[in-house]
XYZ file of C-alpha atoms in Angstrom:
570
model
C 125.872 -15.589 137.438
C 122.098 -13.984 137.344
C 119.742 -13.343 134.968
C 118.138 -10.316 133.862
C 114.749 -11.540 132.684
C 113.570 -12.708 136.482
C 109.970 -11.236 136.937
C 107.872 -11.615 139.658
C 105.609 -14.385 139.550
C 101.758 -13.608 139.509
C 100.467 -13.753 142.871
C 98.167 -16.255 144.269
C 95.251 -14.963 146.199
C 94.199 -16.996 149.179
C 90.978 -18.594 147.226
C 93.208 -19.375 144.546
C 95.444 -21.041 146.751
C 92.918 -22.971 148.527
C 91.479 -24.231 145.122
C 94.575 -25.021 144.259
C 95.084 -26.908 147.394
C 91.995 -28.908 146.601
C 93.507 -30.593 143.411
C 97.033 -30.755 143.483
C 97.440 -33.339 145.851
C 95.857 -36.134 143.699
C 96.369 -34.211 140.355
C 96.728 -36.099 137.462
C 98.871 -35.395 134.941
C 98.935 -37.098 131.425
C 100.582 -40.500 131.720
C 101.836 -43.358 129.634
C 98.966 -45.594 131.106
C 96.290 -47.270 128.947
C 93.529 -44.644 129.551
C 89.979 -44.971 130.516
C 87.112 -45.120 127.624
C 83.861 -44.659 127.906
C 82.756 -47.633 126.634
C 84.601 -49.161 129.535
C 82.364 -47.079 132.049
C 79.211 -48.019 130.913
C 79.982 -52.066 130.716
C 80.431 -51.387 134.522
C 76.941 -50.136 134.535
C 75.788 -53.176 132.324
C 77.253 -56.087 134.744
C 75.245 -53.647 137.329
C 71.806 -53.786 135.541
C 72.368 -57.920 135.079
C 73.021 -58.156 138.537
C 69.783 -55.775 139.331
C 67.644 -57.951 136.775
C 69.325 -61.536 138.470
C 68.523 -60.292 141.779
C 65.713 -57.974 142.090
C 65.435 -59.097 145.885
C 68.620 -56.971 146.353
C 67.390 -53.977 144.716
C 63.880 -54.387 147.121
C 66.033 -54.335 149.911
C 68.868 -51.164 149.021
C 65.675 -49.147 148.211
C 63.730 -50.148 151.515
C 67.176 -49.246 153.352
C 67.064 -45.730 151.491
C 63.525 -45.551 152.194
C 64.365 -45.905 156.347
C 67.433 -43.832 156.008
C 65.180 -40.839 154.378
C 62.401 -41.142 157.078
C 65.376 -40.717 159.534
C 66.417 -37.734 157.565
C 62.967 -35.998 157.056
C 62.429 -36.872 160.836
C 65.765 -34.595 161.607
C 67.194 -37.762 163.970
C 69.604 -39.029 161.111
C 73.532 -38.747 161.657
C 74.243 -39.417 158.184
C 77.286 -37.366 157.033
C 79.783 -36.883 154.158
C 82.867 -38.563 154.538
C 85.801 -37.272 156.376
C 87.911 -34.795 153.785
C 85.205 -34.396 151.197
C 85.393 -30.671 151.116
C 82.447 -30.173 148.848
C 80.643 -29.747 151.601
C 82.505 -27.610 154.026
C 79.807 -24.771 153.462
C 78.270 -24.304 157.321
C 75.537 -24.032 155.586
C 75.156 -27.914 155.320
C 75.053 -28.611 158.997
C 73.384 -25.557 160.405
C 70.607 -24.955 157.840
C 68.236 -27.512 158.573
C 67.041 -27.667 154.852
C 70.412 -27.999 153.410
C 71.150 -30.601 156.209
C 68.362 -32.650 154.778
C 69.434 -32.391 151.366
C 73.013 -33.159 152.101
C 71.682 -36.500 154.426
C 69.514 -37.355 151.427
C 72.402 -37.151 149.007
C 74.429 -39.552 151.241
C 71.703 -42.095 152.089
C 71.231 -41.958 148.136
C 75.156 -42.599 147.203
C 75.193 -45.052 150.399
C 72.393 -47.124 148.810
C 74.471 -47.164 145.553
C 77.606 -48.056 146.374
C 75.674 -50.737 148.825
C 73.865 -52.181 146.174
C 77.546 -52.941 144.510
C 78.752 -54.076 147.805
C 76.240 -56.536 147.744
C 76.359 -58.386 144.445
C 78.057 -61.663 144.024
C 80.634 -59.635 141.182
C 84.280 -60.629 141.529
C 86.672 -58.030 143.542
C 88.209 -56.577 140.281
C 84.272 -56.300 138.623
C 83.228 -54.810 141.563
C 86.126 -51.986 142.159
C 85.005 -50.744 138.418
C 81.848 -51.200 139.425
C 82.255 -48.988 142.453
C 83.995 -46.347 140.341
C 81.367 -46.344 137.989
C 78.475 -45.363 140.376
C 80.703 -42.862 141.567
C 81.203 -41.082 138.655
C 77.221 -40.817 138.397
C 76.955 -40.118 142.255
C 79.604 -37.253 141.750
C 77.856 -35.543 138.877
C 74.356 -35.115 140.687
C 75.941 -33.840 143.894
C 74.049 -30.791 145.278
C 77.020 -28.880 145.156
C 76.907 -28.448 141.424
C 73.973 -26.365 140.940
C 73.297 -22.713 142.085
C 69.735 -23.433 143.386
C 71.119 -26.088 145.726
C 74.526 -25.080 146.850
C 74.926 -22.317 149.774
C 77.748 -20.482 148.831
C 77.109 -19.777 145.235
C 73.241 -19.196 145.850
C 74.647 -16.217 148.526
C 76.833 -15.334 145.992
C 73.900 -14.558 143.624
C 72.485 -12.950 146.000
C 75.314 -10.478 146.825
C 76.327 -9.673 142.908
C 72.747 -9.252 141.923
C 73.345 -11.901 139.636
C 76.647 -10.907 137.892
C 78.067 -14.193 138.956
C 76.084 -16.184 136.903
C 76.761 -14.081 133.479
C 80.312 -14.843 134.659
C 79.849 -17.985 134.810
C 77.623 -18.282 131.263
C 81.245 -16.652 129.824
C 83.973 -18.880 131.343
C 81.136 -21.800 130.143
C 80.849 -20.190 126.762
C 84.988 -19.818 126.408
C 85.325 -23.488 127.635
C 83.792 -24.383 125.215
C 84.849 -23.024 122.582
C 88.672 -23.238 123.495
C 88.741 -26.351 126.355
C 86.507 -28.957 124.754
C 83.788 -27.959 127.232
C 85.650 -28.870 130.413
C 86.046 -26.795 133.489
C 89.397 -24.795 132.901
C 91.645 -25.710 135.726
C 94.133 -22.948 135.273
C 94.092 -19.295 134.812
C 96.186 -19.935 131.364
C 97.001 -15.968 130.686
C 98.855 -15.716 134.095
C 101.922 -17.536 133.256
C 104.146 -17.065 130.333
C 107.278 -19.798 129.989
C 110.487 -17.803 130.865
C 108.854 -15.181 131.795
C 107.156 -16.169 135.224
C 108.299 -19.976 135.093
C 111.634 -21.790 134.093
C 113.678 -18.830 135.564
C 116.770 -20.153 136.340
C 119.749 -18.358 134.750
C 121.422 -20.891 131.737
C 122.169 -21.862 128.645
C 120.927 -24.456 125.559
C 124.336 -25.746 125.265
C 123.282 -28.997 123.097
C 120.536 -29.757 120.469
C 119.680 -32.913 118.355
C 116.233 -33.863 117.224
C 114.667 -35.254 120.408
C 116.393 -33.017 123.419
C 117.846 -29.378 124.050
C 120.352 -30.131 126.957
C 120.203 -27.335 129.412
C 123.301 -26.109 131.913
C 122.418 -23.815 134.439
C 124.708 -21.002 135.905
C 126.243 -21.601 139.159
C 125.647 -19.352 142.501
C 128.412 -20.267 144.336
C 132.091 -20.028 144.078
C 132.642 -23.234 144.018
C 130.840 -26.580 142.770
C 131.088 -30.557 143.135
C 133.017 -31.660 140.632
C 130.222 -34.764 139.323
C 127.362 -32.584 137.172
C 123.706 -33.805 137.871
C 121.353 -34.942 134.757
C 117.400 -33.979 135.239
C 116.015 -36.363 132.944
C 111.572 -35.040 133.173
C 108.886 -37.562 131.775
C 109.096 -37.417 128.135
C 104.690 -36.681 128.393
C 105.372 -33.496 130.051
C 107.723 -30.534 129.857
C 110.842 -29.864 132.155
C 109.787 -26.909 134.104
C 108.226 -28.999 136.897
C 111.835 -28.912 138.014
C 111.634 -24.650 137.445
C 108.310 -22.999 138.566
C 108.610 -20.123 140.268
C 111.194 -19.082 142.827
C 111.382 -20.295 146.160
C 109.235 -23.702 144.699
C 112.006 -24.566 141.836
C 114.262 -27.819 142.364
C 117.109 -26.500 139.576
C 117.193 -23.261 142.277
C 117.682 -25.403 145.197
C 120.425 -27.526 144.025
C 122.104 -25.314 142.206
C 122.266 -22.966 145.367
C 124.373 -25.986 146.809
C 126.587 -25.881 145.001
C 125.486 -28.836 142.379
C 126.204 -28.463 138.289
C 122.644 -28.823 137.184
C 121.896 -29.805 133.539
C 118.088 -30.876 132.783
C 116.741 -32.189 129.635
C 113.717 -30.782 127.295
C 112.423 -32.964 125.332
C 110.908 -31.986 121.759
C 107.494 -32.252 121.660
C 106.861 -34.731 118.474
C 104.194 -34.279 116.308
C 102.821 -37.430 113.591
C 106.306 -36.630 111.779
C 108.167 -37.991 114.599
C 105.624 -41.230 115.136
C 108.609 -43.551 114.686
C 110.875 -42.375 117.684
C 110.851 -44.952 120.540
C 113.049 -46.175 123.215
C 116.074 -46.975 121.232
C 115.672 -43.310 119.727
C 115.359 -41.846 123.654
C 117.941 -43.589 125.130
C 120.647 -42.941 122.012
C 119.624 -38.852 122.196
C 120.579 -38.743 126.078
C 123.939 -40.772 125.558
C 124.703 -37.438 122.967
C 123.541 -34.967 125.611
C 125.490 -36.934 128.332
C 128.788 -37.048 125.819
C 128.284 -33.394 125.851
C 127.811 -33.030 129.748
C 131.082 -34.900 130.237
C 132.904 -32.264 127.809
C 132.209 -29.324 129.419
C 132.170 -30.349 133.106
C 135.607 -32.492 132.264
C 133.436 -35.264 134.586
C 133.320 -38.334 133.247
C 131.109 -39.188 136.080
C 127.864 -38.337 137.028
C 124.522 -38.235 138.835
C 120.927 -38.570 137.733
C 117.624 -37.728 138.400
C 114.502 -38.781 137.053
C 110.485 -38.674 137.170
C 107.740 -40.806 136.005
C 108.138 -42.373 132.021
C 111.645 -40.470 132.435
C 112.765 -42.860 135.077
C 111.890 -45.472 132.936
C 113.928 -44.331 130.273
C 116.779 -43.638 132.932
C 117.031 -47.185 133.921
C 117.090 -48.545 130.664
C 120.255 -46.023 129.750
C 121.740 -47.264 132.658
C 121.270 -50.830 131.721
C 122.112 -50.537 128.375
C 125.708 -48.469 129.831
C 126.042 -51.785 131.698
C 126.109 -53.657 128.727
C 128.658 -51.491 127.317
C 131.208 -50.917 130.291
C 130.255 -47.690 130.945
C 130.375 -46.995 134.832
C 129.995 -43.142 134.883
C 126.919 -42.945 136.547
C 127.653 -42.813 140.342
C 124.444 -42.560 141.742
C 120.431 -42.165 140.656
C 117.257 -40.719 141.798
C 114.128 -42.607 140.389
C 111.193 -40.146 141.117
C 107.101 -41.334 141.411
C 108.312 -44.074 138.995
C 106.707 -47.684 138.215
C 108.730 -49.717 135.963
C 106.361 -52.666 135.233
C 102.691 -53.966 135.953
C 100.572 -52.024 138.820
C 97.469 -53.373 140.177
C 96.570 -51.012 142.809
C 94.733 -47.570 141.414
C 91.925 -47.385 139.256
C 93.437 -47.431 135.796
C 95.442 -50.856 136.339
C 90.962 -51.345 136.675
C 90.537 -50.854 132.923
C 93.809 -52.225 131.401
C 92.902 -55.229 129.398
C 94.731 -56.420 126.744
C 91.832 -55.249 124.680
C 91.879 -52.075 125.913
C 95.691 -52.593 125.793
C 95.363 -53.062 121.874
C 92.846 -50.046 121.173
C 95.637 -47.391 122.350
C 97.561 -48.526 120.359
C 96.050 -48.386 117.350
C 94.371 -45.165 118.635
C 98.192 -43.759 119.035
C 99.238 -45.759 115.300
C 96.525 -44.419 113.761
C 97.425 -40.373 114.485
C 101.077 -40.906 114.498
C 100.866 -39.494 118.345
C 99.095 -39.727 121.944
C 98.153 -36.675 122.336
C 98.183 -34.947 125.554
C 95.100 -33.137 125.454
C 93.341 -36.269 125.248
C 94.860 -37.548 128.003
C 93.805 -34.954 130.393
C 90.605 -34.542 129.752
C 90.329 -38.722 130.342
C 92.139 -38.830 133.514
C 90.509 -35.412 134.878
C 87.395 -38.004 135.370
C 89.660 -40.246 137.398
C 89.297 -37.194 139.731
C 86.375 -35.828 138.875
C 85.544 -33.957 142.670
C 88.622 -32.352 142.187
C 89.503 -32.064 138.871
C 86.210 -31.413 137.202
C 83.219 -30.445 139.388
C 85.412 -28.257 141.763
C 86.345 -26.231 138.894
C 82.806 -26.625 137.712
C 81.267 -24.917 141.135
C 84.146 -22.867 140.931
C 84.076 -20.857 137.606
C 80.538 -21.632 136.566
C 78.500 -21.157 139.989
C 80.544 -19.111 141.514
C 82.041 -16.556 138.660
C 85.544 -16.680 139.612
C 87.961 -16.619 137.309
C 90.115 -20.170 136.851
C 92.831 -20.237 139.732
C 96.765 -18.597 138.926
C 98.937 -21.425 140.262
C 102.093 -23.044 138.426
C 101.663 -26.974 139.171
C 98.039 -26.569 137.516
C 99.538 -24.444 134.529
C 102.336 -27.274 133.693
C 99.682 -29.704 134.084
C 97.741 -28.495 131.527
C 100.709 -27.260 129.190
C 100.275 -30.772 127.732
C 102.566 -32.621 125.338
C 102.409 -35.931 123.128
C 104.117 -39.007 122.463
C 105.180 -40.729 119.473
C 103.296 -43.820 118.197
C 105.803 -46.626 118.792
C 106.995 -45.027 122.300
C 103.557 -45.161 123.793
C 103.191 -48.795 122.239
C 106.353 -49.303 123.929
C 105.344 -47.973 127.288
C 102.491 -50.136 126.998
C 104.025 -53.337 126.698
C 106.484 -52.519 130.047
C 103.758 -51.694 131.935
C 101.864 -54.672 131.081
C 104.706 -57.534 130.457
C 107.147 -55.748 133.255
C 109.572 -55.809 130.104
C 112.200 -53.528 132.172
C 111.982 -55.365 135.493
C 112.268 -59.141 134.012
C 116.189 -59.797 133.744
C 116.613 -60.203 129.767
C 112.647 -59.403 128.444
C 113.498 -56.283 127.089
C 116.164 -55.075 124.439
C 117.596 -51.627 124.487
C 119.731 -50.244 121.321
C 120.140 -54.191 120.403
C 120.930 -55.840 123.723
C 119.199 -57.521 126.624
C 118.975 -55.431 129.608
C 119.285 -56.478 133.122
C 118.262 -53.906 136.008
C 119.543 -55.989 138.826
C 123.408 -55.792 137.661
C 123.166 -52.163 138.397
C 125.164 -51.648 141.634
C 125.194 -47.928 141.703
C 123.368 -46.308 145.060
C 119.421 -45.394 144.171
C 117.294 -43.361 145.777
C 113.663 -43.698 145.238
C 110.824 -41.347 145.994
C 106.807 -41.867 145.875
C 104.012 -40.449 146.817
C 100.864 -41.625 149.816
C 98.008 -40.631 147.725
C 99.576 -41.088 144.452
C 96.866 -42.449 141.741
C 98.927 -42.013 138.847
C 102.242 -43.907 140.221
C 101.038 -45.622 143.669
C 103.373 -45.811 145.898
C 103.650 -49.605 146.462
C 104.651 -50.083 142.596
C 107.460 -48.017 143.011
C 108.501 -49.361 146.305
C 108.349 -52.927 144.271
C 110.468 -51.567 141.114
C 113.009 -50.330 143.765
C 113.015 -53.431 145.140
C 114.061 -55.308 141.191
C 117.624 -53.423 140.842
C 120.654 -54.150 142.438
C 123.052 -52.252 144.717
C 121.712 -50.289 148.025
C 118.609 -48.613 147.185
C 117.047 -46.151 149.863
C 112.918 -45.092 149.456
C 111.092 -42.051 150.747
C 107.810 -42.427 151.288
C 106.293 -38.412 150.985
C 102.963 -37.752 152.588
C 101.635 -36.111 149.061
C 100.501 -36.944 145.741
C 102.020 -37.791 141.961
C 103.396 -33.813 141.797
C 103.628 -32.629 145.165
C 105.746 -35.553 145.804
C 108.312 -33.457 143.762
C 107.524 -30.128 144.300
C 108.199 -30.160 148.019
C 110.476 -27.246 149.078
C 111.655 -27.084 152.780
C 109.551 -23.823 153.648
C 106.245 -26.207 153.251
C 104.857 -26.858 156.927
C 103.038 -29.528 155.959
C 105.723 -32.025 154.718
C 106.364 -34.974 156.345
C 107.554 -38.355 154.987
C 108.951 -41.814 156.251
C 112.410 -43.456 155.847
C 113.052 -47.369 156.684
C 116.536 -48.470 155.589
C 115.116 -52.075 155.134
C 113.611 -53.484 152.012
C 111.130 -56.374 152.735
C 109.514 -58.024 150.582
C 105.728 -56.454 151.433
C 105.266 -52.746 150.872
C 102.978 -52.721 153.844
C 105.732 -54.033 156.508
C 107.911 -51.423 154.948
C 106.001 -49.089 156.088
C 104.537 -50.054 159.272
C 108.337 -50.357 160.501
C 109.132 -46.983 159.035
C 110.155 -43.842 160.856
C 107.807 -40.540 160.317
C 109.757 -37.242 159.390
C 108.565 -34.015 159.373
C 110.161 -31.615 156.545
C 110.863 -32.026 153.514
C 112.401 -35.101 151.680
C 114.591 -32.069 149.906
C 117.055 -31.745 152.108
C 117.617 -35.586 152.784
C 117.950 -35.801 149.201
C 120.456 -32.486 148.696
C 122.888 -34.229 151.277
C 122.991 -37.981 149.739
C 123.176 -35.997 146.017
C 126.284 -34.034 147.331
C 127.718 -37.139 149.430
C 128.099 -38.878 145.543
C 128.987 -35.705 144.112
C 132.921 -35.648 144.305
C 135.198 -33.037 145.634
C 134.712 -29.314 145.169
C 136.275 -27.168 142.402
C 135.876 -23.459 141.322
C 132.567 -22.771 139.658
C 133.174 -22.074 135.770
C 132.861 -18.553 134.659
C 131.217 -19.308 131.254
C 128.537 -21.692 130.086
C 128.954 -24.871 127.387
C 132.602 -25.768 126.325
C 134.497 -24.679 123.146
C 133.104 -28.147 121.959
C 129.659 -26.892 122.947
C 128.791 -23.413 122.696
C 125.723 -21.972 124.079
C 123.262 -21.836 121.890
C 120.287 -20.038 123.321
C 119.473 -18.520 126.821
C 117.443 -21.547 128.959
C 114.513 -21.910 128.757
C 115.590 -22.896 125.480
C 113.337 -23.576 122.338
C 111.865 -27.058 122.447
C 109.638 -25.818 125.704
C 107.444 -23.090 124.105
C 106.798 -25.332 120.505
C 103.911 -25.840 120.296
């Protein structure tokens, strides 16, 4: 079957793409974390100024080791030198010009003195590590690279348009403003259109209640496994992660080989819906499974999940444990921590204080919304997710970049009250991973009686969902459980298609009990973890059967052409 509606997907010119590059590898996408406040930030800076006043012999001797470091630098005989991947700097300009050499080694002997300042205090490790975020947050905002005067390329730039650059930049300032709460815009928003450009996989809405629109796509091949697949996305995001554009879409893959793909949308709740929590989540996918099993004629099944949709994945699965059900054959658990993390910098700032204040933030409005979330977690990132759109579209005058990942990240959504509350409590009791802590739809759940195969996948430079955590979650269910470690972050973990030369990731069939000897005794792949993944989903997947020439059942009619409804409300 084929669609009619397939358009071409706006191009992506090559400094679009290398913009793009720049971010989506340690992207951050609104989570069901705690958050970061401000207030948060500047105690960081308070223990700092204590410190400063209860040693002043340790300020004396940071600022007489900037002092010599800035001689050195004046004096031309300084190596000093951003670190290794900080692109900021990749200008020639930097190293060739010998006054923009001397203000790039005065910038690092400056951060250098900072961050050796923290270094130096007596704080504890977990004081210091906010500490050390802190200063870089103020380290990253006066980098030269942010102002016209003092960076290269946008000063030629000026030079070249006679100006025109800058009144382009004055308007994409002047429209952030106004309509992106005076952050950089990350994405050319106008490019992409939902259906149109992304989410074009041919299908049908084939099931609808209050909290999900169940999607089944339209087979490619003449035949199909018999076992349907369930795409269960993070319930603080929408689906289409698993549909951008061709050639980049995971529905497209599988269903290529011959898989019957059905993904869920979530609705996107609004104050009305502040009630809905687990319970609610994990009752609205045992409808849209009841309705998968009708119209496939399967009564067994595969699933795939991502992020706070794994989550909600296991704790189905435990709660069809606790009822006898033993249709699912096999899972995927995608970038997903299931209890406590205390690696990354927001497991930093979650307190039980700041623990109880998003809550009642979230109580209060009924909803977290997702707005809010991005613009706190763009500072996580700020190099990449703030000031590099800042040079880009304020300095420079370019438009914000055309690129899908960017486009979902910022097509935001928000959770209900008692869900995020809910969310918060796993991550910070480890609710789902303690046999018996946590009750779904009445009962006690236990993941370790779930024997089915698992298949877990994480990211190397994944902030949001480090790596480790989810090694250790796969490591609290039962059965044989296989991780990929992909050399990527939270969303290029995922969207990793087989054409992308610069995939690699590493496979050890052994779980120990340390993260780290997992990996130092596991085997380096190049590719992509995609077709590892295709072959272990089709190895649980049953026999083969003739592909069905219609859509739904006569149970389940279609009910709308995919992408469906739930995706584009607002």
């Amino acid at each position: 079957m084929s669609s009619d509606k397939h358009t071409q997907a706006p191009k992506t010119d090559k400094d679009d793409q290398t913009l793009a590059d720049q971010v989506t590898d340690n992207l951050l996408g609104p989570n069901p974390f705690i958050g970061l406040r401000p207030q948060d930030i500047m105690a960081s800076f308070q223990v700092l100024a204590k410190e400063a006043l209860r040693n002043p012999m340790l300020v004396v001797e940071q600022e007489a080791a900037l002092v010599r470091d800035l001689v050195a630098v004046i004096a031309g005989q300084s190596e000093l030198a951003p670190s290794k991947g900080d692109k900021r700097f990749n200008d020639e300009a930097w190293m060739q010009n010998p006054l923009y050499r001397t203000m790039l080694q005065g910038y690092v002997a400056w951060t250098n003195a900072l961050q050796g300042f923290v270094e130096r205090t007596d704080l504890d490790d977990r004081t210091k590590e906010r500490a050390r975020f802190a200063v870089s947050l103020f380290a990253d905002a006066f980098a030269p690279t942010n102002a016209i005067l003092t960076n290269p390329a946008a000063l030629r730039k000026t030079v070249a348009t006679k100006g025109q650059n800058v009144l382009d930049g004055l308007k994409n300032f002047v429209d952030d403003i106004r309509n992106n709460g005076g952050l950089p815009s990350q994405v050319n928003r106008e490019a992409f259109t939902v259906g149109e450009n992304l989410a074009l996989s041919a299908g049908k809405v084939v099931f609808r209640n209050p909290l999900l629109e169940l999607i089944q796509y339209a087979p490619t091949t003449d035949t199909v496994f018999e076992r349907p697949h369930l795409i269960i996305p993070p319930e603080i995001n929408k689906f289409y992660v698993f549909d951008l554009a061709p050639g980049r879409s995971i529905v497209e893959y599988l269903v290529k080989h011959g898989l019957q793909i059905f993904v869920v949308s979530w609705r996107n709740p609004s104050e009305a819906q502040s009630h809905w929590g687990i319970d609610a989540y994990v009752a609205a996918l045992d409808e849209a499974i009841a309705a998968m099993r009708d119209i496939t004629g399967s009564n067994d099944f595969i699933i795939h999940a991502a992020c706070s949709g794994a989550m909600t994945a296991a704790a189905l699965a435990a709660h069809y444990a606790n009822t006898g059900d033993t249709g699912i054959q096999a899972m995927t658990m995608m970038v997903a921590v299931l209890g406590q993390i205390r690696d990354g910098t927001l497991a930093l700032f979650a307190t039980d204080e700041t623990a109880g204040a998003a809550k009642l933030a979230s109580q209060t409005k009924g909803i977290l919304d997702g707005t809010e979330m991005n613009r706190i977690f763009a500072w996580l990132r700020p190099n990449d997710l703030v000031w590099n759109f800042w040079v880009n579209n304020y300095l420079m005058g370019n438009p914000p970049p055309a690129f899908d990942i960017l486009y979902w990240s910022n097509d935001s959504t928000r959770l209900p009250a008692k869900f995020h509350a809910e969310l918060i409590d796993i991550f910070r009791d480890n609710r789902l991973i303690h046999p018996g802590a946590m009750k779904v739809l009445g009962k006690p759940i236990d993941l370790s009686k779930l024997s089915f195969d698992k298949m877990f996948v994480a990211g190397t430079t994944d902030h949001i969902t480090p790596w480790k955590g989810v090694y250790q979650s796969a490591r609290s269910f039962g059965g044989k459980n296989d991780f990929i470690l992909s050399n990527s972050g939270h969303i290029q973990s995922l969207i990793n298609p087989p054409t992308n030369a610069k995939a690699k990731f590493f496979l050890n069939p052994a779980l120990p009990a340390s993260p780290d000897d997992w990996l130092r005794e596991a085997t380096p792949t190049s590719g992509s973890w995609w077709d590892l993944w295709r072959n272990w989903s089709i190895d649980h997947s049953g026999g083969q059967r003739s592909a069905p020439k219609t859509l739904g059942s006569e149970a389940h009619p279609p009910l709308g052409d995919a992408p469906g409804t739930y995706v584009v409300e607002a």
